Short mmCIF file of C-alpha atoms in Angstrom, two decimals:
data_model
loop_
_atom_site.label_atom_id
_atom_site.label_comp_id
_atom_site.label_asym_id
_atom_site.label_seq_id
_atom_site.Cartn_x
_atom_site.Cartn_y
_atom_site.Cartn_z
CA UNK A 840 -154.58 139.73 46.50
CA UNK A 841 -155.88 136.15 46.49
CA UNK A 842 -157.79 135.14 43.36
CA UNK A 843 -159.66 132.23 44.93
CA UNK A 844 -160.11 130.48 48.24
CA UNK A 845 -162.54 127.63 48.83
CA UNK A 846 -162.94 124.39 50.72
CA UNK A 847 -164.09 121.20 49.04
CA UNK A 848 -167.66 122.32 49.79
CA UNK A 849 -169.37 125.72 49.67
CA UNK A 850 -167.71 128.49 51.63
CA UNK A 851 -168.42 132.19 51.69
CA UNK A 852 -166.11 134.64 49.96
CA UNK A 853 -162.75 135.11 51.59
CA UNK A 854 -162.19 137.80 54.21
CA UNK A 855 -159.06 139.90 53.65
CA UNK A 856 -157.19 141.53 56.49
CA UNK A 857 -153.70 143.00 56.58
CA UNK A 858 -152.01 142.22 59.91
CA UNK A 859 -148.64 142.23 61.63
CA UNK A 860 -145.39 144.06 60.91
CA UNK A 861 -144.69 142.36 57.59
CA UNK A 862 -147.15 142.43 54.72
CA UNK A 863 -149.73 139.74 55.48
CA UNK A 864 -153.10 138.46 54.30
CA UNK A 865 -155.72 136.60 56.34
CA UNK A 866 -158.06 134.32 54.37
CA UNK A 867 -161.58 133.23 55.17
CA UNK A 868 -161.67 130.61 57.93
CA UNK A 869 -162.27 126.86 57.94
CA UNK A 870 -164.69 125.32 60.45
CA UNK A 871 -164.97 121.77 61.75
CA UNK A 872 -167.66 119.80 63.55
CA UNK A 873 -167.46 119.47 67.31
CA UNK A 874 -166.44 116.07 68.64
CA UNK A 875 -170.04 115.10 69.52
CA UNK A 876 -171.52 116.17 66.18
CA UNK A 877 -170.85 112.84 64.54
CA UNK A 878 -168.62 114.35 61.89
CA UNK A 879 -171.13 116.61 60.20
CA UNK A 880 -169.25 119.50 58.57
CA UNK A 881 -170.55 122.92 59.55
CA UNK A 882 -169.85 124.49 56.19
CA UNK A 883 -171.36 121.65 54.22
CA UNK A 884 -168.62 119.70 52.54
CA UNK A 885 -165.44 117.83 53.25
CA UNK A 886 -165.20 114.16 54.03
CA UNK A 887 -165.94 114.56 57.78
CA UNK A 888 -166.79 111.54 59.88
CA UNK A 889 -163.94 109.23 58.91
CA UNK A 890 -161.95 107.09 61.34
CA UNK A 891 -158.31 106.08 61.66
CA UNK A 892 -156.92 103.81 64.37
CA UNK A 893 -160.30 104.01 66.10
CA UNK A 894 -160.20 107.81 66.26
CA UNK A 895 -162.72 109.95 64.47
CA UNK A 896 -161.13 112.38 62.05
CA UNK A 897 -162.45 115.27 59.99
CA UNK A 898 -160.68 116.65 56.94
CA UNK A 899 -161.02 119.88 54.96
CA UNK A 900 -159.23 121.00 51.83
CA UNK A 901 -158.63 124.63 50.95
CA UNK A 902 -157.45 125.74 47.53
CA UNK A 903 -156.48 129.13 46.26
CA UNK A 904 -154.14 131.15 44.11
CA UNK A 905 -151.61 133.82 45.07
CA UNK A 906 -150.49 136.30 42.42
CA UNK A 907 -146.98 137.66 41.86
CA UNK A 908 -146.29 140.28 44.51
CA UNK A 909 -148.26 138.36 47.15
CA UNK A 910 -147.65 139.43 50.78
CA UNK A 911 -144.90 137.75 52.78
CA UNK A 912 -147.36 135.74 54.90
CA UNK A 913 -150.84 134.37 54.25
CA UNK A 914 -152.83 133.13 57.24
CA UNK A 915 -155.55 130.49 56.97
CA UNK A 916 -157.75 130.51 60.13
CA UNK A 917 -158.90 127.09 61.34
CA UNK A 918 -161.68 126.85 63.93
CA UNK A 919 -160.66 123.96 66.19
CA UNK A 920 -163.43 122.52 68.38
CA UNK A 921 -163.08 120.87 71.78
CA UNK A 922 -161.95 117.26 71.96
CA UNK A 923 -159.23 117.34 69.28
CA UNK A 924 -156.24 115.10 69.97
CA UNK A 925 -154.16 115.88 66.88
CA UNK A 926 -153.90 118.40 64.06
CA UNK A 927 -152.37 117.20 60.78
CA UNK A 928 -151.66 119.48 57.82
CA UNK A 929 -150.46 118.73 54.30
CA UNK A 930 -149.99 121.11 51.41
CA UNK A 931 -149.02 121.23 47.78
CA UNK A 932 -148.53 123.99 45.24
CA UNK A 933 -147.85 124.13 41.52
CA UNK A 934 -144.42 124.67 39.98
CA UNK A 935 -144.94 126.00 36.46
CA UNK A 936 -141.99 126.53 34.14
CA UNK A 937 -140.58 130.06 34.24
CA UNK A 938 -138.36 132.03 31.84
CA UNK A 939 -134.59 131.88 32.40
CA UNK A 940 -133.54 134.08 35.29
CA UNK A 941 -137.05 134.19 36.78
CA UNK A 942 -137.74 132.57 40.13
CA UNK A 943 -140.36 129.85 40.25
CA UNK A 944 -142.82 129.06 43.00
CA UNK A 945 -141.59 128.35 46.52
CA UNK A 946 -143.92 128.41 49.50
CA UNK A 947 -143.13 127.86 53.19
CA UNK A 948 -145.52 126.68 55.89
CA UNK A 949 -146.00 126.80 59.67
CA UNK A 950 -148.75 127.09 62.27
CA UNK A 951 -149.91 129.27 65.18
CA UNK A 952 -152.30 128.10 67.88
CA UNK A 953 -155.35 129.73 69.47
CA UNK A 954 -153.17 132.39 71.14
CA UNK A 955 -152.89 134.18 67.80
CA UNK A 956 -150.40 135.40 65.22
CA UNK A 957 -149.29 138.66 66.86
CA UNK A 958 -145.67 139.52 66.10
CA UNK A 959 -143.60 138.24 69.00
CA UNK A 960 -146.70 136.71 70.61
CA UNK A 961 -147.17 133.35 72.28
CA UNK A 962 -149.06 131.54 69.54
CA UNK A 963 -146.11 130.07 67.60
CA UNK A 964 -146.28 126.27 67.31
CA UNK A 965 -143.91 125.43 64.50
CA UNK A 966 -142.37 126.16 61.13
CA UNK A 967 -140.84 123.90 58.52
CA UNK A 968 -140.26 126.46 55.78
CA UNK A 969 -140.17 124.58 52.50
CA UNK A 970 -138.52 121.48 53.96
CA UNK A 971 -141.72 119.43 54.51
CA UNK A 972 -145.02 118.93 52.76
CA UNK A 973 -146.92 117.74 55.86
CA UNK A 974 -146.78 117.88 59.64
CA UNK A 975 -148.76 117.02 62.78
CA UNK A 976 -149.03 118.26 66.35
CA UNK A 977 -150.45 116.69 69.50
CA UNK A 978 -149.81 116.92 73.21
CA UNK A 979 -147.10 114.27 73.37
CA UNK A 980 -145.41 114.54 69.97
CA UNK A 981 -145.00 116.60 66.82
CA UNK A 982 -143.22 116.58 63.50
CA UNK A 983 -139.64 117.90 63.81
CA UNK A 984 -139.83 121.68 63.55
CA UNK A 985 -143.12 121.80 65.47
CA UNK A 986 -143.84 122.06 69.19
CA UNK A 987 -145.80 119.36 71.03
CA UNK A 988 -148.44 120.69 73.36
CA UNK A 989 -152.16 120.99 74.03
CA UNK A 990 -154.57 121.20 71.11
CA UNK A 991 -156.88 123.77 72.61
CA UNK A 992 -160.15 124.88 71.10
CA UNK A 993 -160.11 128.21 69.31
CA UNK A 994 -158.89 129.83 66.12
CA UNK A 995 -155.60 128.40 64.92
CA UNK A 996 -153.78 129.79 61.87
CA UNK A 997 -151.86 127.92 59.21
CA UNK A 998 -149.18 130.29 57.94
CA UNK A 999 -148.15 130.15 54.29
CA UNK A 1000 -145.01 132.01 53.27
CA UNK A 1001 -144.87 132.57 49.50
CA UNK A 1002 -141.09 132.96 49.30
CA UNK A 1003 -141.12 133.45 45.52
CA UNK A 1004 -144.09 133.47 43.14
CA UNK A 1005 -143.85 132.70 39.44
CA UNK A 1006 -145.34 135.11 36.87
CA UNK A 1007 -148.24 132.64 36.46
CA UNK A 1008 -149.07 132.86 40.16
CA UNK A 1009 -148.98 130.16 42.84
CA UNK A 1010 -151.88 127.73 43.15
CA UNK A 1011 -151.98 125.92 46.48
CA UNK A 1012 -153.98 123.23 48.23
CA UNK A 1013 -153.96 122.85 52.02
CA UNK A 1014 -155.44 119.74 53.65
CA UNK A 1015 -156.31 119.99 57.35
CA UNK A 1016 -157.23 116.92 59.37
CA UNK A 1017 -158.45 116.97 62.98
CA UNK A 1018 -158.33 113.72 64.92
CA UNK A 1019 -160.51 113.49 68.02
CA UNK A 1020 -159.75 111.54 71.17
CA UNK A 1021 -158.07 111.64 74.53
CA UNK A 1022 -154.86 113.72 74.49
CA UNK A 1023 -151.55 112.00 75.10
CA UNK A 1024 -149.41 112.76 78.11
CA UNK A 1025 -147.11 115.75 77.50
CA UNK A 1026 -143.40 115.08 77.80
CA UNK A 1027 -141.17 117.16 80.06
CA UNK A 1028 -138.40 118.58 77.86
CA UNK A 1029 -134.79 117.86 78.80
CA UNK A 1030 -132.58 120.77 77.76
CA UNK A 1031 -128.78 120.75 77.53
CA UNK A 1032 -126.87 122.20 80.49
CA UNK A 1033 -125.12 125.53 79.91
CA UNK A 1034 -121.77 124.43 81.29
CA UNK A 1035 -119.42 121.52 80.56
CA UNK A 1036 -116.27 120.37 82.33
CA UNK A 1037 -113.82 122.03 79.96
CA UNK A 1038 -110.16 122.88 80.66
CA UNK A 1039 -110.47 126.06 82.70
CA UNK A 1040 -109.24 129.20 80.91
CA UNK A 1041 -108.43 127.97 77.44
CA UNK A 1042 -109.09 128.34 73.73
CA UNK A 1043 -112.32 126.48 72.89
CA UNK A 1044 -113.43 125.52 69.39
CA UNK A 1045 -117.06 125.70 68.34
CA UNK A 1046 -119.56 125.79 65.50
CA UNK A 1047 -122.67 127.85 66.24
CA UNK A 1048 -124.62 127.69 62.98
CA UNK A 1049 -125.97 124.18 62.39
CA UNK A 1050 -129.13 122.64 60.95
CA UNK A 1051 -130.74 119.26 61.52
CA UNK A 1052 -133.93 117.47 60.55
CA UNK A 1053 -135.69 119.95 62.83
CA UNK A 1054 -135.59 122.49 59.97
CA UNK A 1055 -134.09 122.00 56.50
CA UNK A 1056 -131.13 119.80 57.44
CA UNK A 1057 -130.84 116.08 56.83
CA UNK A 1058 -128.83 115.03 59.88
CA UNK A 1059 -130.19 113.99 63.25
CA UNK A 1060 -128.93 115.63 66.45
CA UNK A 1061 -127.05 112.39 67.25
CA UNK A 1062 -125.24 112.52 63.92
CA UNK A 1063 -124.35 116.18 64.43
CA UNK A 1064 -122.98 115.56 67.92
CA UNK A 1065 -120.85 112.67 66.66
CA UNK A 1066 -119.47 114.76 63.79
CA UNK A 1067 -118.77 117.67 66.13
CA UNK A 1068 -116.70 115.44 68.39
CA UNK A 1069 -114.87 113.99 65.39
CA UNK A 1070 -114.06 117.55 64.26
CA UNK A 1071 -112.44 118.35 67.61
CA UNK A 1072 -115.11 120.83 68.69
CA UNK A 1073 -115.75 121.78 72.29
CA UNK A 1074 -119.14 123.44 71.76
CA UNK A 1075 -121.93 123.67 69.21
CA UNK A 1076 -125.17 125.64 68.93
CA UNK A 1077 -128.37 124.29 67.43
CA UNK A 1078 -129.82 127.02 65.17
CA UNK A 1079 -132.83 125.86 63.18
CA UNK A 1080 -134.67 128.22 60.86
CA UNK A 1081 -137.44 130.02 62.75
CA UNK A 1082 -138.13 127.32 65.31
CA UNK A 1083 -136.99 126.18 68.74
CA UNK A 1084 -138.28 122.63 68.26
CA UNK A 1085 -134.75 121.16 68.34
CA UNK A 1086 -133.93 122.50 71.80
CA UNK A 1087 -135.06 119.38 73.73
CA UNK A 1088 -133.76 116.96 71.06
CA UNK A 1089 -130.19 116.64 72.41
CA UNK A 1090 -130.83 114.55 75.52
CA UNK A 1091 -127.94 112.17 76.14
CA UNK A 1092 -125.72 113.84 73.51
CA UNK A 1093 -123.93 116.43 75.64
CA UNK A 1094 -121.08 115.56 77.98
CA UNK A 1095 -117.94 116.76 79.71
CA UNK A 1096 -116.31 117.04 76.29
CA UNK A 1097 -119.12 118.81 74.39
CA UNK A 1098 -121.20 121.84 75.38
CA UNK A 1099 -124.46 122.08 73.41
CA UNK A 1100 -126.12 125.49 73.32
CA UNK A 1101 -129.59 126.34 72.06
CA UNK A 1102 -130.47 129.09 69.59
CA UNK A 1103 -132.23 129.87 66.33
CA UNK A 1104 -131.46 131.15 62.87
CA UNK A 1105 -133.95 133.99 62.58
CA UNK A 1106 -134.68 133.87 58.85
CA UNK A 1107 -136.28 137.11 57.67
CA UNK A 1108 -136.87 138.32 54.12
CA UNK A 1109 -134.04 140.84 54.58
CA UNK A 1110 -131.33 138.61 55.99
CA UNK A 1111 -130.63 135.92 58.55
CA UNK A 1112 -129.34 136.36 62.09
CA UNK A 1113 -128.03 133.67 64.44
CA UNK A 1114 -129.59 134.01 67.89
CA UNK A 1115 -126.63 132.28 69.51
CA UNK A 1116 -127.02 130.60 72.87
CA UNK A 1117 -130.47 131.84 73.83
CA UNK A 1118 -132.25 130.25 76.76
CA UNK A 1119 -133.89 126.93 75.86
CA UNK A 1120 -137.40 127.30 74.49
CA UNK A 1121 -137.17 131.05 73.80
CA UNK A 1122 -138.62 131.77 70.34
CA UNK A 1123 -137.47 134.78 68.31
CA UNK A 1124 -139.95 135.96 65.67
CA UNK A 1125 -138.81 136.49 62.08
CA UNK A 1126 -141.87 138.01 60.37
CA UNK A 1127 -140.59 141.50 59.51
CA UNK A 1128 -138.39 143.33 57.05
CA UNK A 1129 -135.91 146.15 57.62
CA UNK A 1130 -138.56 148.69 56.58
CA UNK A 1131 -140.77 147.62 59.51
CA UNK A 1132 -138.39 148.89 62.19
CA UNK A 1133 -138.93 145.77 64.31
CA UNK A 1134 -135.48 144.21 64.39
CA UNK A 1135 -134.21 146.19 67.37
CA UNK A 1136 -137.03 144.80 69.50
CA UNK A 1137 -136.07 141.22 68.68
CA UNK A 1138 -132.33 141.83 68.98
CA UNK A 1139 -133.02 143.00 72.53
CA UNK A 1140 -135.11 139.88 73.12
CA UNK A 1141 -132.16 137.72 72.01
CA UNK A 1142 -129.86 139.43 74.49
CA UNK A 1143 -132.51 139.32 77.25
CA UNK A 1144 -132.60 135.54 76.70
CA UNK A 1145 -128.84 135.34 77.23
CA UNK A 1146 -127.92 135.14 73.55
CA UNK A 1147 -125.70 136.94 71.08
CA UNK A 1148 -126.97 138.74 67.97
CA UNK A 1149 -124.84 137.49 65.06
CA UNK A 1150 -125.83 138.45 61.48
CA UNK A 1151 -125.15 135.41 59.29
CA UNK A 1152 -123.59 135.25 55.80
CA UNK A 1153 -124.31 138.97 55.25
CA UNK A 1154 -123.39 138.92 51.55
CA UNK A 1155 -124.88 135.54 50.57
CA UNK A 1156 -126.58 135.60 47.19
CA UNK A 1157 -129.72 133.56 47.94
CA UNK A 1158 -133.03 135.44 47.92
CA UNK A 1159 -133.62 137.14 51.26
CA UNK A 1160 -130.17 136.19 52.61
CA UNK A 1161 -128.40 139.57 52.20
CA UNK A 1162 -128.20 141.40 55.53
CA UNK A 1163 -130.21 144.67 55.37
CA UNK A 1164 -130.66 145.62 59.03
CA UNK A 1165 -127.26 147.20 59.65
CA UNK A 1166 -124.93 146.30 62.52
CA UNK A 1167 -125.97 148.67 65.31
CA UNK A 1168 -127.66 145.82 67.19
CA UNK A 1169 -125.05 143.14 66.42
CA UNK A 1170 -122.72 141.55 68.98
CA UNK A 1171 -120.55 139.86 66.34
CA UNK A 1172 -120.77 139.13 62.61
CA UNK A 1173 -120.38 135.83 60.75
CA UNK A 1174 -117.78 136.78 58.13
CA UNK A 1175 -116.96 133.20 57.09
CA UNK A 1176 -119.80 130.79 56.36
CA UNK A 1177 -119.00 127.25 55.21
CA UNK A 1178 -116.36 126.62 52.53
CA UNK A 1179 -114.66 129.95 51.78
CA UNK A 1180 -116.16 131.86 48.83
CA UNK A 1181 -116.28 135.33 47.34
CA UNK A 1182 -119.25 136.12 49.63
CA UNK A 1183 -116.95 135.67 52.62
CA UNK A 1184 -114.22 137.78 51.02
CA UNK A 1185 -116.70 140.64 50.68
CA UNK A 1186 -117.94 140.18 54.26
CA UNK A 1187 -114.36 140.33 55.60
CA UNK A 1188 -113.60 143.48 53.60
CA UNK A 1189 -116.74 145.15 54.99
CA UNK A 1190 -115.85 144.05 58.52
CA UNK A 1191 -112.30 145.35 58.15
CA UNK A 1192 -113.65 148.75 57.09
CA UNK A 1193 -115.71 148.80 60.28
CA UNK A 1194 -112.54 148.19 62.31
CA UNK A 1195 -111.12 151.44 60.99
CA UNK A 1196 -114.32 153.30 61.89
CA UNK A 1197 -114.04 151.85 65.39
CA UNK A 1198 -110.44 153.02 65.82
CA UNK A 1199 -111.62 156.56 65.11
CA UNK A 1200 -114.20 156.35 67.90
CA UNK A 1201 -117.20 156.32 65.57
CA UNK A 1202 -118.50 152.81 66.10
CA UNK A 1203 -118.32 149.76 68.37
CA UNK A 1204 -115.87 146.91 67.90
CA UNK A 1205 -117.70 144.14 66.03
CA UNK A 1206 -115.86 140.81 66.44
CA UNK A 1207 -115.70 138.37 63.54
CA UNK A 1208 -116.81 134.74 63.85
CA UNK A 1209 -117.12 131.81 61.45
CA UNK A 1210 -119.52 128.86 61.28
CA UNK A 1211 -120.21 125.94 58.96
CA UNK A 1212 -123.96 126.40 58.39
CA UNK A 1213 -123.87 122.64 57.75
CA UNK A 1214 -127.14 121.04 56.63
CA UNK A 1215 -126.33 117.64 55.13
CA UNK A 1216 -123.60 115.51 53.62
CA UNK A 1217 -121.09 116.54 52.36
CA UNK A 1218 -121.27 119.73 54.48
CA UNK A 1219 -118.40 119.63 56.99
CA UNK A 1220 -119.24 120.48 60.58
CA UNK A 1221 -116.48 122.70 61.92
CA UNK A 1222 -115.62 124.21 58.51
CA UNK A 1223 -115.01 126.82 59.69
CA UNK A 1224 -114.90 126.90 63.48
CA UNK A 1225 -114.75 129.78 65.91
CA UNK A 1226 -111.92 129.49 68.46
CA UNK A 1227 -112.67 131.45 71.64
CA UNK A 1228 -110.50 132.26 74.65
CA UNK A 1229 -112.89 131.67 77.56
CA UNK A 1230 -112.50 131.30 81.31
CA UNK A 1231 -114.44 128.04 81.24
CA UNK A 1232 -116.53 125.93 78.90
CA UNK A 1233 -119.90 127.56 79.56
CA UNK A 1234 -122.39 129.66 77.66
CA UNK A 1235 -121.61 132.83 79.56
CA UNK A 1236 -117.85 132.45 79.30
CA UNK A 1237 -117.96 131.65 75.59
CA UNK A 1238 -120.20 134.67 74.99
CA UNK A 1239 -117.91 136.90 77.05
CA UNK A 1240 -114.96 135.79 74.94
CA UNK A 1241 -116.77 136.49 71.69
CA UNK A 1242 -117.99 139.92 72.80
CA UNK A 1243 -114.43 140.82 73.75
CA UNK A 1244 -113.09 139.69 70.36
CA UNK A 1245 -110.90 136.95 71.87
CA UNK A 1246 -111.61 134.93 68.76
CA UNK A 1247 -109.91 133.50 65.71
CA UNK A 1248 -111.37 131.33 62.97
CA UNK A 1249 -109.95 128.13 61.46
CA UNK A 1250 -110.96 125.78 58.71
CA UNK A 1251 -110.30 122.78 60.97
CA UNK A 1252 -108.86 121.68 64.30
CA UNK A 1253 -105.68 120.63 62.46
CA UNK A 1254 -104.60 124.28 62.34
CA UNK A 1255 -103.48 126.11 65.47
CA UNK A 1256 -102.08 129.60 65.95
CA UNK A 1257 -101.08 132.23 68.49
CA UNK A 1258 -101.05 135.94 67.65
CA UNK A 1259 -99.50 138.55 69.97
CA UNK A 1260 -98.14 142.07 70.10
CA UNK A 1261 -95.33 143.09 72.47
CA UNK A 1262 -94.19 146.54 73.52
CA UNK A 1263 -90.69 147.82 74.43
CA UNK A 1264 -91.08 147.15 78.17
CA UNK A 1265 -92.62 143.71 77.83
CA UNK A 1266 -96.19 144.98 77.50
CA UNK A 1267 -98.26 142.23 75.92
CA UNK A 1268 -101.60 141.85 74.14
CA UNK A 1269 -103.26 139.03 72.29
CA UNK A 1270 -106.26 138.63 69.97
CA UNK A 1271 -109.04 141.09 70.82
CA UNK A 1272 -106.80 142.98 73.24
CA UNK A 1273 -105.20 146.43 73.31
CA UNK A 1274 -101.49 147.18 73.54
CA UNK A 1275 -101.61 150.59 75.23
CA UNK A 1276 -98.17 152.02 74.43
CA UNK A 1277 -97.18 155.46 73.03
CA UNK A 1278 -97.61 156.05 69.32
CA UNK A 1279 -93.84 156.05 68.78
CA UNK A 1280 -93.15 152.90 70.80
CA UNK A 1281 -91.67 149.96 68.90
CA UNK A 1282 -94.06 147.02 68.72
CA UNK A 1283 -93.34 143.46 67.64
CA UNK A 1284 -96.24 141.55 66.13
CA UNK A 1285 -95.78 137.78 66.24
CA UNK A 1286 -97.73 134.94 64.64
CA UNK A 1287 -97.07 131.27 65.43
CA UNK A 1288 -98.80 128.81 63.12
CA UNK A 1289 -98.96 125.00 63.29
CA UNK A 1290 -100.71 122.68 60.84
CA UNK A 1291 -101.03 125.12 57.93
CA UNK A 1292 -102.03 123.55 54.59
CA UNK A 1293 -99.18 122.96 52.12
CA UNK A 1294 -98.20 126.09 50.20
CA UNK A 1295 -99.96 128.45 52.61
CA UNK A 1296 -99.16 132.14 52.94
CA UNK A 1297 -99.24 134.41 55.99
CA UNK A 1298 -100.69 137.91 55.67
CA UNK A 1299 -100.47 140.62 58.31
CA UNK A 1300 -102.95 143.46 57.82
CA UNK A 1301 -103.49 146.85 59.45
CA UNK A 1302 -105.72 149.86 58.87
CA UNK A 1303 -103.56 150.45 55.77
CA UNK A 1304 -104.24 146.98 54.35
CA UNK A 1305 -101.71 144.20 53.82
CA UNK A 1306 -98.33 145.18 55.32
CA UNK A 1307 -96.50 141.88 55.31
CA UNK A 1308 -96.78 138.53 53.56
CA UNK A 1309 -94.62 135.43 53.49
CA UNK A 1310 -94.95 131.77 52.55
CA UNK A 1311 -95.20 129.13 55.24
CA UNK A 1312 -92.55 126.58 54.30
CA UNK A 1313 -93.90 123.75 56.41
CA UNK A 1314 -96.92 122.55 58.35
CA UNK A 1315 -94.74 122.35 61.45
CA UNK A 1316 -94.69 125.31 63.80
CA UNK A 1317 -93.62 128.46 61.97
CA UNK A 1318 -93.02 131.85 63.59
CA UNK A 1319 -93.45 135.15 61.77
CA UNK A 1320 -92.56 138.53 63.31
CA UNK A 1321 -93.12 142.04 62.04
CA UNK A 1322 -92.01 145.36 63.60
CA UNK A 1323 -94.27 148.41 63.66
CA UNK A 1324 -95.49 151.29 65.86
CA UNK A 1325 -98.99 152.41 66.86
CA UNK A 1326 -98.43 155.52 64.74
CA UNK A 1327 -98.00 153.24 61.74
CA UNK A 1328 -100.68 150.67 62.57
CA UNK A 1329 -103.76 151.31 64.70
CA UNK A 1330 -104.47 147.58 64.69
CA UNK A 1331 -102.97 144.38 63.35
CA UNK A 1332 -104.65 141.16 62.34
CA UNK A 1333 -103.45 137.96 60.68
CA UNK A 1334 -104.59 135.62 57.93
CA UNK A 1335 -103.38 132.22 56.73
CA UNK A 1336 -104.31 131.60 53.11
CA UNK A 1337 -104.25 128.58 50.83
CA UNK A 1338 -102.19 128.95 47.64
CA UNK A 1339 -103.67 131.50 45.26
CA UNK A 1340 -105.42 130.15 42.16
CA UNK A 1341 -104.27 131.22 38.72
CA UNK A 1342 -107.39 133.36 38.41
CA UNK A 1343 -106.83 135.56 41.47
CA UNK A 1344 -104.32 137.14 43.86
CA UNK A 1345 -105.55 135.43 47.04
CA UNK A 1346 -106.22 131.84 47.94
CA UNK A 1347 -109.11 130.70 50.15
CA UNK A 1348 -108.86 131.40 53.85
CA UNK A 1349 -107.37 128.75 56.12
CA UNK A 1350 -107.43 130.85 59.30
CA UNK A 1351 -107.89 134.47 60.38
CA UNK A 1352 -107.76 136.41 63.62
CA UNK A 1353 -109.61 139.28 65.14
CA UNK A 1354 -107.38 142.34 65.59
CA UNK A 1355 -105.02 143.47 68.27
CA UNK A 1356 -105.45 147.23 68.73
CA UNK A 1357 -102.24 149.26 69.12
CA UNK A 1358 -101.70 152.54 70.99
CA UNK A 1359 -103.41 154.56 73.67
CA UNK A 1360 -105.50 156.98 71.69
CA UNK A 1361 -107.56 154.74 69.45
CA UNK A 1362 -110.64 154.73 71.73
#
């Protein structure tokens, strides 16, 4: 699979090995001199024996070429001797011109320590995807996206992820530098607490799909926290691509007014899933496709770590972003991701179809959530935001509210709503609830909206589709009611839409609710 692989000096022919759940390739290894060898390279070559800041450092360069159709992951073993204080890695690869419509070269990078590369194992030490061209690790510090910790002797692995390969192939160069010396003092991580003061039982607003400089975002945690407060959010979740390195980066940023949860965006080649609110420091592996049958194992690991399994942007058009694992293991689904687009429209239609399946007893209720997936300016944190009815502002209470479907989604904190269904004897249900009245009982569905954008329209939908629509004449509080029966509507849900463009029947979403189920026999 690999046409060439060599260091800057002589090295034996590569050794190929297929490992792990996803297609993978292991190259021939790179060796370094021990700390007391004076910098002499074992494999004859490389500029070993240099010094920087009084520390001896040894460097090796590895070059090679990956053809089109290369495996998902390529591992470069690095034999690390005793006495290493720091590992530094840099890489480059070529970007030849490609024909229109053909993907060019894109290659990710990360690293595993001496504990190995086993799927779900303990060896993970960091991943930056394609966001960085170099990184370092040592006991007391590391590049964002990577985990500080001991640099133990043994076989480490640099992981290359050829995301797309041009027809000409992908030529790469990896530079590995080991710096010898006394290790620094490890830092004790300070993780955010899992409860904030809150307002007791209330509707809490949050954004649980966010990226910072700890993966491919451009904002610092401090900037994100400030923007979250400005957006009127009560909670956020840090969800970097395939790394937990951001979990201890929020010290001093949480408070009575802002709950900060930890998580991960598990970024596979067959779709992304938000591991929402997992325990701090718990890493969820991503190196598998749907065909490998491994997702269930890691979905269970997310839940075991206290998190929710939330497939993200299931109909996004970027390579590898479409969700291919199905929804059997999901706790909720992200139907609205960032500014509203056709992708979200398709996700909502698919989710609505699943509601009907649920009402017939053939599938679980899968609540809908929305997140910004904000990376950088001008991405708006809190566009959209998930609004959850929770008993308190804590991880467990927020998760309980989401699992129960006590959720609606808004484009901003400027918009507020209440959605209820009432039976003939005063029976009452709200979002995510059940109004258990006879099929023939009269039911009044009510929607109160405040802060709707100018020209907005209300839509009320059931298992039959749109049943009622009306313009909202003002941004002040507006009440809409609609009569029905459980025989006529097995559930009801509401949308608030911006004005429709000339090119289509529906405007972008401004807010939407999860359903209220009607009747006794639906489950």
